[in-house]
Amino acid sequence: MSSTNEQQTRSHGKRHCGAEFFKAKTAELAEPGDHQALGESAARSAKKVNELSAQIPGWQDWREAAAAVKLYAISNLDKLLVEFEKNISARGVEVLYAKDAEEANRLVIDIAKKHNVKNIVKSKTMVSEEMALNHALADEGIRAVETDLGEYLVQLADERPSHIVTPAIHLSADDCGKLFADKLDEPYTAEHQKLTDIARRHLREEYIQADMGISGVNFAIADTGTIAIIENEGNAGLSTSAPSVHLALMGIEKIIPSIEYLPVFFHLLGRSGTGQKLTTYTHLIHGASPGRKMYLVILDNGRTNDLADPATRTSLGCLRCGACLNNCPVYQRVGGWAYGWVYPGPIGSIITTQLLGMEKAGKLPFASSLCGACSEACPVKIDIPHQLVHLRKRVVNESGSFAKMAEGLMWKGWAFAMGGPLRYRLTMKAVRIGSSLAKFLPWHPLQMGAWTRGREIPKASGPAFRDRWKKTQTKQK
Ligand code: SF4
């Protein structure tokens, strides 16, 4: 296993990777505790967002505009990245590129060592989860503390985030109280305000002693060389301004061409993510302030695979709002861990497959009912179901010859059986006979696969309508 993959696997903890989605019962893959509560919480968020957006007459126009801007940005990434880099480095920011997680970790560690960094405060960055950065830093004796409340809880619990916006959605107030009592030696409480006060008090100390702050990037604006970060807790503001060194991490797809498009994304992201008209804090960072040092690491890590696939490249426009997760019946049932990597839910099934490759994540595109609720909710109109179907096709075509041949034969057989009334009738007769004979076998031949083993095979109903009708007609005569 390459060290990159090893780091990525380590970020999974003891859980299965995406490729294992169907090898175990989904209940075994999902977060421990109350799955129903997780599903209800996600569904509640979805309802709130859907009601809020329905009240806005221009909602569909905003979505159209944002989708068009993102498509333009993705189609012109090469030029826009150069323009962005030129503008932001002109104000003293050192810009570095990394082709994969391993290289990005090496860059961050080198920068940390150069500035003699021992303690880091981190605000939310999904890219750092991809890199398994906290583990890589810990191996070098550098301590990194998450400051987003949800991420902080998940880090204390030594777990993985189960949602891209609300990472600790699977933890109840009672869980948090026990966690603080256990890890922070605080008196147990399940009161929300008291829990927040405890986290705040501990995190203040972290900001004071931190030598470096690491943040993500929501938007990188090419024409002004600005990075935009939005948040609700004030932790990103403190992480980027309290320590003397700020390092921002972003994927290549965060680019938008001009600052004039920013408002439409702010309108959409706050509402789609958390049902807010606007997030509480908006930071526009144009460069390093006097006496401070700022770095920006821009990561590919498989994004160019997605870019090279015309059928899925619009998935790079994802704002990471989480609306598709909240609306997804599969996510609501299994939660985030079942997807095995950093990005769960419908969009995760696309991104993970493109970033990690078919071999590791090729099962994920099949983890969808294709109901379309995700694309209806998506603020940038990513056509998730069609992209999943496209990836399914690729998985089959690029998989081993046996799987491809078996599926090909199956569909050829199906097309033949459905190809005329006589063939159809004979097939249905054979199914009925087979179904009644199967009960005498010790195991059902259709239950040999992992997916079918956990499910009941529907019984063939009695005589076909056609036969019953014929019988009725004969009786009447
Ligand atoms: S795909 Fe769309 S709905 Fe899902 S997280 Fe990305 S922007 Fe949000």
XYZ file of C-alpha atoms and ligand atoms in Angstrom:
485
model
C 0.000 0.000 0.000
C 1.389 3.434 -0.898
C 1.840 5.845 1.936
C -0.918 8.050 0.522
C -3.370 5.213 0.574
C -2.150 4.186 3.974
C -2.840 7.668 5.310
C -6.242 7.675 3.681
C -7.041 4.308 5.181
C -5.896 5.437 8.594
C -8.408 8.240 8.441
C -11.077 5.560 8.141
C -10.173 4.252 11.557
C -11.502 0.760 12.042
C -14.226 1.197 9.469
C -14.624 -0.421 6.061
C -13.549 1.492 2.965
C -15.992 2.506 0.226
C -15.334 -0.624 -1.771
C -16.728 -2.655 1.111
C -20.136 -0.965 1.017
C -21.971 -4.096 -0.011
C -19.758 -6.669 1.600
C -21.290 -6.203 5.025
C -24.736 -5.399 6.265
C -25.146 -1.640 6.121
C -26.055 -1.633 9.809
C -22.542 -2.880 10.596
C -20.964 -0.126 8.556
C -22.988 2.737 9.957
C -22.364 4.835 13.045
C -23.148 3.213 16.369
C -26.170 4.460 18.274
C -29.497 5.726 17.111
C -29.660 5.551 13.292
C -33.243 6.657 13.329
C -32.267 9.877 15.117
C -29.543 10.539 12.531
C -31.999 9.985 9.676
C -34.606 12.172 11.315
C -32.080 14.927 11.918
C -30.959 14.881 8.271
C -34.580 14.824 7.079
C -35.424 17.764 9.387
C -32.568 19.796 7.890
C -33.742 18.922 4.392
C -37.303 20.008 5.201
C -36.141 23.321 6.673
C -33.972 24.078 3.638
C -36.652 23.055 1.156
C -39.274 25.240 2.873
C -36.906 28.196 2.997
C -35.911 27.944 -0.657
C -39.544 27.530 -1.760
C -40.278 31.012 -0.350
C -37.716 32.666 -2.617
C -39.050 33.569 -6.073
C -35.555 33.805 -7.573
C -34.300 30.500 -6.134
C -34.260 28.662 -9.467
C -32.564 31.644 -11.167
C -29.863 31.656 -8.484
C -29.309 27.935 -9.023
C -29.065 28.434 -12.792
C -26.603 31.302 -12.357
C -24.424 29.433 -9.870
C -24.378 26.300 -12.048
C -23.334 28.391 -15.076
C -20.521 30.117 -13.147
C -19.220 26.811 -11.804
C -19.352 25.224 -15.261
C -17.379 28.150 -16.681
C -14.842 27.894 -13.862
C -14.395 24.130 -14.296
C -14.021 24.537 -18.068
C -11.359 27.238 -17.610
C -9.552 25.962 -14.533
C -6.104 26.176 -16.120
C -6.376 29.915 -16.865
C -8.272 30.840 -13.701
C -5.811 29.076 -11.397
C -2.920 30.993 -12.965
C -4.807 34.293 -12.635
C -5.724 33.556 -9.017
C -2.189 32.553 -8.099
C -0.744 35.702 -9.709
C -3.142 37.981 -7.831
C -2.892 36.387 -4.393
C 0.880 35.902 -4.483
C 1.279 39.582 -5.392
C 0.121 40.275 -1.818
C 2.693 38.055 -0.162
C 0.944 34.673 -0.089
C 3.167 31.732 -0.966
C 1.201 29.413 -3.264
C 2.174 25.744 -3.542
C 0.647 22.927 -5.583
C 0.344 19.277 -4.549
C -0.561 16.430 -6.877
C -1.739 14.131 -4.091
C -2.343 13.879 -0.353
C 1.168 12.649 0.354
C 2.772 15.631 -1.332
C 0.364 18.049 0.362
C 1.161 16.573 3.793
C 4.872 16.907 3.074
C 4.423 20.583 2.135
C 2.431 21.336 5.301
C 4.958 19.541 7.515
C 7.889 21.384 5.879
C 6.180 24.732 6.445
C 5.382 23.814 10.054
C 8.992 22.802 10.697
C 10.319 25.943 9.031
C 8.327 28.037 11.523
C 9.097 25.744 14.453
C 5.416 24.944 14.879
C 4.392 22.631 17.722
C 0.681 23.432 18.070
C -1.858 24.010 15.314
C -5.479 25.112 15.411
C -7.569 23.960 12.473
C -10.866 25.266 11.224
C -13.014 23.040 9.057
C -11.274 21.738 5.959
C -12.489 18.684 4.102
C -9.292 18.659 2.057
C -7.285 18.004 5.233
C -9.567 15.025 5.927
C -8.689 13.693 2.468
C -5.023 14.065 3.380
C -5.424 12.495 6.842
C -3.381 15.530 7.839
C -3.821 15.226 11.599
C -2.212 11.773 11.561
C 0.647 12.953 9.341
C 1.305 15.904 11.703
C 1.085 13.701 14.791
C 3.746 11.410 13.292
C 6.050 14.454 13.234
C 5.243 15.368 16.826
C 3.002 18.290 15.836
C -0.320 18.626 17.627
C -3.346 19.725 15.576
C -6.645 20.576 17.266
C -9.927 20.883 15.401
C -11.834 24.032 16.392
C -15.129 23.573 14.552
C -17.365 22.282 17.347
C -18.536 19.205 15.440
C -15.005 18.367 14.290
C -13.709 18.958 17.830
C -16.214 16.437 19.209
C -15.371 13.886 16.557
C -11.647 14.357 17.188
C -12.092 13.931 20.945
C -14.133 10.792 20.346
C -11.458 9.499 17.920
C -14.109 8.986 15.290
C -14.673 10.136 11.729
C -17.109 12.876 10.669
C -20.423 11.443 9.539
C -21.590 14.492 7.576
C -19.713 17.136 5.587
C -21.449 20.079 7.279
C -22.479 18.621 10.625
C -19.687 16.135 11.376
C -21.044 15.084 14.778
C -24.654 14.625 13.634
C -24.516 11.097 15.096
C -23.678 12.296 18.643
C -26.432 13.253 21.094
C -26.052 15.889 23.838
C -25.743 12.993 26.289
C -22.853 11.537 24.226
C -21.146 14.954 24.224
C -21.559 15.339 27.987
C -19.980 11.934 28.583
C -17.195 12.717 26.117
C -16.294 15.996 27.859
C -16.391 14.272 31.237
C -14.137 11.506 29.963
C -11.645 13.469 27.825
C -11.685 16.950 29.346
C -12.382 16.031 32.962
C -15.437 18.272 33.070
C -18.576 17.637 35.168
C -21.198 15.796 33.137
C -23.935 17.898 31.545
C -26.256 17.415 28.583
C -27.341 21.072 28.449
C -26.454 22.572 25.084
C -25.353 25.954 26.438
C -23.149 24.417 29.106
C -21.584 22.042 26.582
C -20.844 24.951 24.251
C -19.294 26.934 27.115
C -16.996 24.016 27.987
C -15.816 23.652 24.379
C -15.340 27.431 24.102
C -13.218 27.601 27.260
C -10.942 24.771 26.153
C -10.614 26.038 22.600
C -9.677 29.585 23.745
C -6.588 28.084 25.345
C -5.727 26.329 22.094
C -5.863 29.570 20.073
C -3.563 31.268 22.590
C -0.855 28.632 22.376
C -1.137 27.847 18.635
C 1.853 28.632 16.390
C -0.052 28.073 13.165
C -3.657 28.116 11.956
C -4.935 25.883 9.153
C -8.157 26.618 7.310
C -10.063 25.447 4.277
C -11.330 27.658 1.458
C -14.924 27.975 0.296
C -14.183 30.092 -2.776
C -10.955 31.214 -4.439
C -11.675 34.309 -6.500
C -9.486 34.619 -9.561
C -9.879 38.284 -10.523
C -9.070 39.653 -7.072
C -6.872 36.888 -5.668
C -9.120 36.520 -2.623
C -10.108 33.510 -0.582
C -13.577 33.428 0.977
C -14.338 31.379 4.091
C -17.792 31.185 5.600
C -18.631 29.779 9.018
C -20.942 30.068 12.019
C -18.813 29.733 15.134
C -16.056 32.324 14.738
C -13.449 29.573 14.915
C -12.254 30.073 11.333
C -11.743 33.789 12.047
C -9.642 32.985 15.112
C -7.725 30.140 13.463
C -6.742 32.325 10.515
C -5.851 35.417 12.535
C -4.632 34.466 16.028
C -1.467 32.456 15.172
C 1.372 34.177 13.309
C 1.234 31.697 10.404
C -1.888 30.904 8.389
C -1.954 28.000 5.974
C -5.022 27.543 3.771
C -5.806 24.291 1.956
C -8.000 24.051 -1.123
C -8.830 21.692 -3.963
C -8.278 23.021 -7.484
C -12.044 23.223 -8.026
C -12.694 26.018 -5.509
C -11.999 28.688 -8.117
C -14.654 31.141 -9.297
C -13.804 33.733 -11.946
C -14.905 36.978 -10.329
C -15.873 38.497 -7.003
C -19.084 39.772 -8.600
C -20.469 36.210 -8.508
C -19.827 35.718 -4.815
C -23.233 36.975 -3.505
C -25.219 34.356 -5.398
C -23.079 31.610 -3.857
C -23.470 33.096 -0.378
C -27.265 33.190 -0.835
C -27.315 29.556 -1.915
C -24.741 28.058 0.416
C -26.119 29.381 3.713
C -29.635 28.297 2.858
C -28.747 24.915 1.370
C -26.266 23.997 4.089
C -27.936 24.982 7.326
C -31.151 26.756 6.362
C -29.675 30.180 7.189
C -30.126 33.265 5.020
C -26.423 33.900 5.487
C -23.810 32.199 7.604
C -22.833 34.144 10.735
C -19.295 35.014 9.622
C -17.868 35.731 6.186
C -14.111 36.178 5.815
C -12.541 37.593 2.671
C -8.784 37.158 2.915
C -6.744 39.068 0.371
C -3.263 38.225 1.618
C -0.984 38.065 4.618
C -1.364 40.935 7.079
C 1.836 42.803 8.130
C 4.166 40.726 10.290
C 2.364 37.486 9.512
C 2.997 34.735 7.013
C 0.411 33.092 4.802
C 0.612 29.968 2.638
C -1.865 28.375 0.289
C -1.622 24.716 -0.728
C -3.684 23.811 -3.802
C -4.426 20.119 -4.118
C -5.346 17.908 -7.058
C -5.571 14.457 -5.392
C -7.527 12.874 -8.237
C -9.667 15.870 -9.184
C -8.169 15.897 -12.661
C -9.596 12.357 -13.112
C -13.018 13.879 -12.569
C -12.163 16.793 -14.849
C -11.158 14.375 -17.600
C -14.584 12.692 -17.523
C -17.055 14.983 -19.348
C -20.023 13.108 -17.868
C -19.122 13.814 -14.236
C -16.937 16.914 -14.300
C -19.732 19.206 -13.082
C -19.485 17.343 -9.766
C -16.366 19.481 -9.233
C -18.775 22.396 -8.822
C -19.998 20.932 -5.509
C -20.197 23.560 -2.756
C -20.096 20.923 0.021
C -23.405 22.215 1.396
C -24.647 18.751 2.383
C -28.185 19.240 1.017
C -27.975 16.126 -1.148
C -26.993 14.043 1.904
C -29.907 15.351 3.952
C -32.368 14.567 1.158
C -30.986 11.122 0.356
C -33.035 8.144 1.615
C -29.913 5.946 1.584
C -27.815 8.415 3.618
C -30.712 8.922 6.044
C -30.716 5.196 6.689
C -27.015 4.368 6.863
C -25.344 7.664 7.847
C -21.937 8.829 6.681
C -19.503 6.141 7.813
C -20.979 3.490 5.556
C -19.507 5.324 2.553
C -16.086 4.619 3.962
C -14.251 7.842 3.119
C -14.371 11.588 3.615
C -17.312 12.387 1.340
C -20.521 10.482 2.055
C -23.948 10.620 0.450
C -24.877 10.937 -3.210
C -22.145 13.421 -4.150
C -19.642 11.401 -2.134
C -20.428 8.370 -4.276
C -19.298 10.348 -7.333
C -16.342 12.217 -5.841
C -14.929 9.222 -3.980
C -15.134 7.026 -7.063
C -13.363 9.624 -9.200
C -10.751 10.555 -6.592
C -9.877 7.102 -5.283
C -10.580 5.137 -8.465
C -12.944 2.351 -9.497
C -10.993 -0.389 -7.783
C -11.317 1.153 -4.326
C -14.696 2.831 -4.554
C -16.476 1.212 -7.501
C -19.344 -0.043 -5.314
C -20.406 3.436 -4.253
C -22.226 4.516 -7.455
C -24.591 1.587 -6.788
C -25.446 2.910 -3.307
C -28.339 4.978 -4.578
C -32.006 4.513 -5.351
C -31.627 7.130 -8.147
C -34.753 8.850 -6.833
C -33.393 12.260 -7.839
C -34.037 14.057 -4.511
C -30.326 14.955 -4.409
C -30.233 16.858 -7.683
C -33.523 18.597 -6.859
C -31.890 19.911 -3.687
C -28.481 20.737 -5.143
C -27.908 24.511 -5.269
C -25.606 24.165 -8.290
C -27.856 21.711 -10.096
C -25.437 18.803 -10.301
C -27.183 15.986 -12.100
C -26.199 13.379 -9.540
C -28.409 10.431 -10.646
C -27.218 10.518 -14.265
C -23.605 10.806 -13.152
C -24.071 7.786 -10.888
C -25.549 5.780 -13.770
C -22.598 6.811 -15.944
C -20.163 5.671 -13.243
C -22.018 2.361 -12.878
C -21.487 1.813 -16.584
C -17.808 2.650 -16.240
C -17.441 0.360 -13.244
C -18.874 -2.544 -15.232
C -16.850 -1.757 -18.372
C -13.614 -1.274 -16.468
C -14.078 -4.157 -14.078
C -12.641 -7.648 -14.525
C -13.785 -9.506 -17.617
C -15.915 -12.006 -15.628
C -18.117 -9.322 -14.019
C -18.487 -7.547 -17.331
C -19.287 -10.771 -19.173
C -21.761 -11.910 -16.478
C -23.647 -8.614 -16.544
C -23.583 -8.527 -20.336
C -24.994 -12.062 -20.499
C -27.637 -11.254 -17.932
C -28.943 -8.269 -19.902
C -28.756 -10.151 -23.194
C -30.870 -12.903 -21.614
C -33.307 -10.313 -20.272
C -33.626 -8.609 -23.681
C -34.241 -11.992 -25.325
C -36.880 -13.005 -22.752
C -38.735 -9.712 -23.101
C -38.407 -9.659 -26.887
C -41.898 -11.034 -27.769
C -45.188 -12.197 -26.157
C -44.396 -15.907 -26.454
C -40.898 -15.553 -24.970
C -42.278 -13.393 -22.176
C -44.955 -15.964 -21.334
C -42.489 -18.839 -21.343
C -40.073 -16.877 -19.141
C -42.767 -16.076 -16.588
C -43.815 -19.718 -16.524
C -40.193 -20.754 -15.922
C -39.900 -18.151 -13.101
C -43.015 -19.536 -11.413
C -41.857 -23.121 -11.661
C -38.342 -22.163 -10.486
C -39.737 -20.185 -7.578
C -41.892 -23.075 -6.340
C -39.003 -25.539 -6.686
C -36.555 -23.210 -4.876
C -38.337 -23.734 -1.556
C -37.118 -27.354 -1.539
C -33.476 -26.254 -1.759
C -31.403 -25.602 1.413
C -30.601 -22.096 0.112
C -32.131 -19.880 -2.526
C -29.895 -19.706 -5.637
C -30.629 -15.971 -5.958
C -29.349 -15.332 -2.438
C -25.742 -16.150 -3.178
C -24.678 -12.495 -3.501
C -23.952 -10.274 -0.483
C -26.764 -7.871 -1.345
C -29.418 -10.522 -1.922
C -28.428 -12.533 1.166
C -29.767 -9.863 3.469
C -33.046 -9.492 1.613
C -36.194 -11.475 1.021
C -36.644 -12.705 -2.536
C -40.171 -11.794 -3.641
C -42.369 -14.804 -4.325
C -43.824 -15.203 -7.809
C -47.558 -14.504 -7.607
C -50.131 -17.131 -8.623
C -51.229 -17.756 -12.218
C -50.657 -14.880 -14.668
C -53.492 -12.444 -15.367
C -53.571 -13.684 -18.948
C -54.249 -17.275 -17.770
C -56.825 -16.189 -15.206
C -58.601 -14.116 -17.836
C -58.636 -17.015 -20.248
C -60.139 -19.219 -17.542
C -62.856 -16.659 -16.733
C -63.759 -16.324 -20.398
C -63.981 -20.102 -20.832
C -66.257 -20.392 -17.781
C -68.581 -17.666 -19.116
C -68.923 -19.472 -22.414
S -23.669 18.029 -4.700
Fe -24.904 19.855 -4.504
S -26.276 19.409 -2.782
Fe -24.592 17.912 -2.647
S -23.111 18.839 -1.263
Fe -22.534 19.419 -3.361
S -23.510 21.396 -3.721
Fe -24.511 20.503 -1.936
